[in-house]
Short mmCIF file of C-alpha atoms and ligand atoms in Angstrom, two decimals:
data_model
loop_
_atom_site.label_atom_id
_atom_site.label_comp_id
_atom_site.label_asym_id
_atom_site.label_seq_id
_atom_site.Cartn_x
_atom_site.Cartn_y
_atom_site.Cartn_z
CA UNK T 27 -4.43 -31.54 8.57
CA UNK T 28 -2.57 -29.97 5.32
CA UNK T 29 0.10 -27.75 6.26
CA UNK T 30 0.19 -24.49 5.63
CA UNK T 31 2.66 -23.05 2.64
CA UNK T 32 0.86 -19.88 2.19
CA UNK T 33 1.13 -16.88 4.82
CA UNK T 34 -1.55 -13.58 4.60
CA UNK T 35 -0.92 -10.23 2.19
CA UNK T 36 -1.98 -7.57 3.74
CA UNK T 37 -1.56 -4.10 2.21
CA UNK T 38 -2.22 -0.48 3.19
CA UNK T 39 -3.41 2.37 0.21
CA UNK T 40 -4.57 5.95 0.20
CA UNK T 41 -3.65 9.47 -0.29
CA UNK T 42 -0.58 11.25 1.51
CA UNK T 43 -1.83 12.61 5.01
CA UNK T 44 -4.51 9.77 6.14
CA UNK T 45 -2.14 8.61 8.70
CA UNK T 46 -1.47 4.98 7.02
CA UNK T 47 1.95 4.57 8.31
CA UNK T 48 0.64 5.24 11.75
CA UNK T 49 -2.08 2.25 10.99
CA UNK T 50 0.22 0.29 9.81
CA UNK T 51 2.30 0.56 12.77
CA UNK T 52 -0.74 0.14 15.27
CA UNK T 53 -1.54 -3.09 13.02
CA UNK T 54 2.58 -4.30 13.36
CA UNK T 55 2.14 -4.67 17.34
CA UNK T 56 -1.30 -5.60 17.76
CA UNK T 57 -0.16 -8.84 15.62
CA UNK T 58 3.53 -8.93 16.99
CA UNK T 59 3.41 -12.02 18.40
CA UNK T 60 3.04 -13.97 14.53
CA UNK T 61 5.67 -11.27 13.76
CA UNK T 62 4.38 -9.45 10.57
CA UNK T 63 6.92 -8.73 8.25
CA UNK T 64 6.77 -4.65 7.36
CA UNK T 65 8.21 -3.06 3.97
CA UNK T 66 7.22 0.64 2.66
CA UNK T 67 6.74 1.03 -0.72
CA UNK T 68 8.99 1.98 -3.15
CA UNK T 69 11.39 0.31 -0.65
CA UNK T 70 12.38 -2.56 1.30
CA UNK T 71 15.22 -3.49 -0.54
CA UNK T 72 18.63 -1.75 -1.46
CA UNK T 73 17.47 -1.11 -5.62
CA UNK T 74 14.02 -0.40 -4.03
CA UNK T 75 14.86 2.49 -1.71
CA UNK T 76 17.13 4.13 -4.81
CA UNK T 77 14.64 4.14 -6.59
CA UNK T 78 12.56 5.95 -3.73
CA UNK T 79 14.95 8.91 -3.66
CA UNK T 80 15.12 9.37 -7.79
CA UNK T 81 11.37 8.69 -8.08
CA UNK T 82 10.09 10.81 -5.22
CA UNK T 83 12.85 13.04 -4.05
CA UNK T 84 14.47 14.42 -7.35
CA UNK T 85 13.55 17.14 -8.43
CA UNK T 86 14.19 16.64 -12.46
CA UNK T 87 10.44 15.66 -14.28
CA UNK T 88 9.78 12.31 -16.00
CA UNK T 89 7.67 10.50 -18.34
CA UNK T 90 4.51 9.12 -16.39
CA UNK T 91 5.76 5.60 -17.73
CA UNK T 92 9.39 6.03 -16.95
CA UNK T 93 7.48 6.72 -13.57
CA UNK T 94 4.95 4.07 -13.32
CA UNK T 95 8.23 1.49 -14.60
CA UNK T 96 10.40 2.72 -11.65
CA UNK T 97 7.85 2.16 -9.01
CA UNK T 98 6.57 -1.53 -10.31
CA UNK T 99 10.54 -2.08 -11.03
CA UNK T 100 11.41 -1.60 -7.36
CA UNK T 101 8.02 -3.31 -6.61
CA UNK T 102 9.56 -6.30 -8.17
CA UNK T 103 12.20 -6.58 -6.58
CA UNK T 104 10.40 -6.79 -3.20
CA UNK T 105 8.43 -9.12 -4.42
CA UNK T 106 10.71 -11.50 -5.36
CA UNK T 107 13.29 -10.79 -2.76
CA UNK T 108 11.56 -10.41 0.36
CA UNK T 109 7.65 -10.52 0.01
CA UNK T 110 7.05 -13.72 -1.78
CA UNK T 111 9.57 -15.69 0.44
CA UNK T 112 7.72 -14.46 3.12
CA UNK T 113 4.20 -15.42 2.06
CA UNK T 114 5.62 -18.84 1.16
CA UNK T 115 6.95 -19.50 4.97
CA UNK T 116 3.53 -19.13 5.84
CA UNK T 117 4.39 -15.34 7.51
CA UNK T 118 2.43 -12.28 7.54
CA UNK T 119 3.38 -9.73 5.20
CA UNK T 120 2.36 -6.00 6.15
CA UNK T 121 3.18 -3.63 2.70
CA UNK T 122 2.55 -0.12 3.23
CA UNK T 123 1.28 0.84 -0.60
CA UNK T 124 1.08 -1.89 -3.45
CA UNK T 125 0.35 -1.81 -6.78
CA UNK T 126 -2.50 -0.28 -6.12
CA UNK T 127 -0.55 2.50 -5.71
CA UNK T 128 0.44 2.20 -9.19
CA UNK T 129 -2.89 2.19 -10.51
CA UNK T 130 -4.45 5.18 -8.78
CA UNK T 131 -1.51 7.90 -8.73
CA UNK T 132 0.19 6.99 -12.03
CA UNK T 133 -2.85 5.50 -13.81
CA UNK T 134 -5.45 7.29 -12.65
CA UNK T 135 -3.45 10.79 -11.47
CA UNK T 136 -1.01 10.45 -15.01
CA UNK T 137 -3.19 8.85 -17.50
CA UNK T 138 -0.09 6.07 -17.21
CA UNK T 139 -1.10 2.82 -18.79
CA UNK T 140 -0.57 0.53 -15.96
CA UNK T 141 -2.09 -2.77 -15.66
CA UNK T 142 -1.74 -5.49 -12.90
CA UNK T 143 1.17 -8.16 -13.70
CA UNK T 144 -0.06 -11.76 -13.94
CA UNK T 145 3.08 -12.46 -11.41
CA UNK T 146 2.44 -9.88 -9.07
CA UNK T 147 0.16 -11.75 -6.27
CA UNK T 148 -3.14 -10.30 -5.01
CA UNK T 149 -3.14 -8.91 -1.49
CA UNK T 150 -5.38 -11.08 0.46
CA UNK T 151 -6.58 -7.59 2.19
CA UNK T 152 -6.22 -4.16 1.16
CA UNK T 153 -6.86 -0.98 3.50
CA UNK T 154 -7.85 1.60 1.59
CA UNK T 155 -7.82 5.02 4.34
CA UNK T 156 -10.39 7.53 3.11
CA UNK T 157 -9.50 11.03 2.57
CA UNK T 158 -10.90 14.14 1.63
CA UNK T 159 -7.64 14.99 -1.19
CA UNK T 160 -7.66 18.46 0.74
CA UNK T 161 -7.91 17.85 4.40
CA UNK T 162 -4.92 15.09 3.51
CA UNK T 163 -2.34 18.13 2.12
CA UNK T 164 -3.10 20.13 5.08
CA UNK T 165 -2.16 17.23 7.06
CA UNK T 166 1.25 16.90 5.25
CA UNK T 167 1.63 20.46 4.83
CA UNK T 168 1.01 21.38 8.30
CA UNK T 169 3.08 18.11 9.59
CA UNK T 170 6.02 19.23 8.84
CA UNK T 171 7.07 16.01 7.09
CA UNK T 172 7.75 18.16 3.76
CA UNK T 173 6.20 17.40 0.25
CA UNK T 174 7.65 14.71 -2.27
CA UNK T 175 7.33 14.90 -5.77
CA UNK T 176 3.58 13.14 -6.23
CA UNK T 177 2.64 15.23 -2.91
CA UNK T 178 3.52 18.52 -4.70
CA UNK T 179 1.07 17.57 -7.38
CA UNK T 180 -1.91 20.31 -7.97
CA UNK T 181 -5.26 19.23 -6.27
CA UNK T 182 -7.05 18.06 -9.15
CA UNK T 183 -4.39 15.45 -9.74
CA UNK T 184 -4.89 14.52 -6.28
CA UNK T 185 -8.62 14.30 -6.64
CA UNK T 186 -7.88 11.82 -10.15
CA UNK T 187 -5.72 9.75 -7.60
CA UNK T 188 -8.70 9.62 -5.11
CA UNK T 189 -11.43 8.46 -7.94
CA UNK T 190 -8.98 6.19 -8.62
CA UNK T 191 -8.82 4.44 -5.80
CA UNK T 192 -12.67 5.02 -5.13
CA UNK T 193 -13.21 2.91 -8.62
CA UNK T 194 -10.80 0.30 -7.83
CA UNK T 195 -12.42 -0.81 -4.09
CA UNK T 196 -15.82 -0.42 -6.18
CA UNK T 197 -14.09 -3.02 -8.30
CA UNK T 198 -13.17 -5.74 -5.65
CA UNK T 199 -15.06 -5.31 -2.68
CA UNK T 200 -14.17 -8.84 -1.26
CA UNK T 201 -10.35 -7.49 -1.34
CA UNK T 202 -10.94 -3.84 -0.05
CA UNK T 203 -11.56 -2.38 3.49
CA UNK T 204 -12.25 1.37 2.79
CA UNK T 205 -12.36 2.76 6.45
CA UNK T 206 -13.17 6.56 6.76
CA UNK T 207 -9.62 8.34 7.61
CA UNK T 208 -11.01 11.39 9.63
CA UNK T 209 -11.99 8.93 12.73
CA UNK T 210 -9.55 9.03 15.53
CA UNK T 211 -6.42 6.82 15.31
CA UNK T 212 -7.49 4.30 17.61
CA UNK T 213 -11.04 3.82 16.31
CA UNK T 214 -9.81 3.36 12.77
CA UNK T 215 -7.14 0.66 14.06
CA UNK T 216 -10.11 -1.46 16.05
CA UNK T 217 -12.22 -1.46 12.56
CA UNK T 218 -9.00 -2.73 10.79
CA UNK T 219 -7.82 -5.18 13.71
CA UNK T 220 -11.86 -6.40 13.44
CA UNK T 221 -11.29 -7.53 9.97
CA UNK T 222 -7.67 -8.73 10.11
CA UNK T 223 -8.56 -11.17 12.77
CA UNK T 224 -11.56 -12.56 10.70
CA UNK T 225 -8.72 -13.08 7.74
CA UNK T 226 -7.23 -14.98 9.94
CA UNK T 227 -9.48 -16.85 11.47
CA UNK T 228 -10.59 -17.98 8.02
CA UNK T 229 -7.09 -19.19 6.73
CA UNK T 230 -6.85 -20.97 10.08
CA UNK T 231 -9.94 -22.95 9.48
CA UNK T 232 -8.95 -23.19 5.45
CA UNK T 233 -5.07 -24.99 6.92
CA UNK T 234 -6.78 -27.18 9.06
CA UNK T 235 -9.71 -28.58 6.25
P1 LIG W 20 4.55 7.64 1.11
O1 LIG W 20 5.68 7.02 1.57
O2 LIG W 20 4.41 8.93 2.39
O3 LIG W 20 3.54 6.92 1.14
O4 LIG W 20 4.93 7.74 -0.15
C1 LIG W 20 5.39 8.00 -1.14
C2 LIG W 20 4.90 8.45 -2.25
O5 LIG W 20 4.85 7.58 -3.73
C3 LIG W 20 2.94 8.71 -2.32
O6 LIG W 20 3.33 10.13 -2.66
C4 LIG W 20 2.98 7.79 -3.63
C5 LIG W 20 3.63 8.02 -4.18
N1 LIG W 20 3.48 6.60 -4.69
C6 LIG W 20 2.87 6.15 -6.40
O7 LIG W 20 2.96 7.06 -6.89
N2 LIG W 20 2.86 5.09 -6.96
C7 LIG W 20 3.19 3.83 -6.49
O8 LIG W 20 3.13 3.07 -6.85
C8 LIG W 20 3.68 4.11 -4.92
C9 LIG W 20 4.15 2.56 -3.92
C10 LIG W 20 3.88 5.48 -4.34
#
């Protein structure tokens, strides 16, 4: 039997207001026995949290390309110092947003020249919560959490982000699970957990063969 050297990398994507954080929490609770590591982007490191502050909560405008590099710099730090060591140790990592966010928001929404750096690992599974952009924005506005710099963009921007997510999911159907985010949180969670359990079962089979 070969020893398993790589963990499982699961990412959550979707528009603001889709209930991503709730689903991340529910999944982490369901997998608690396996002690998953949970991160949110941008963030998860000291540098990442500082970048989060600059890129989401400062009023200054910045070029689309600078914004793209800031999100990716935060990600590179998180990857090198947290995610990759955890995966190498066989852990489950759940990341609330990853490179698909930069492709959708900075690429699709802003038109920045985003690619997927060869050194950024591909997730084993990406859960895309799908919600019409106007519904997501209404949910954030009525939730009282306050809008970040990206949330405050006009509806057309959010439509372009949603269209970019659709293209990304269509181009990589094995990696993406699209889930309608208008359902009840428990129903969405059941769908997500079903897929995660199959992924874990497949990886056990691979590890023991
Ligand atoms: P969230 O913590 O509520 O998901 O908010 C993060 C915000 O940052 C959200 O508006 C999407 C945006 N974002 C990008 O535009 N590009 C990225 O690469 C990431 C990770 C987030």
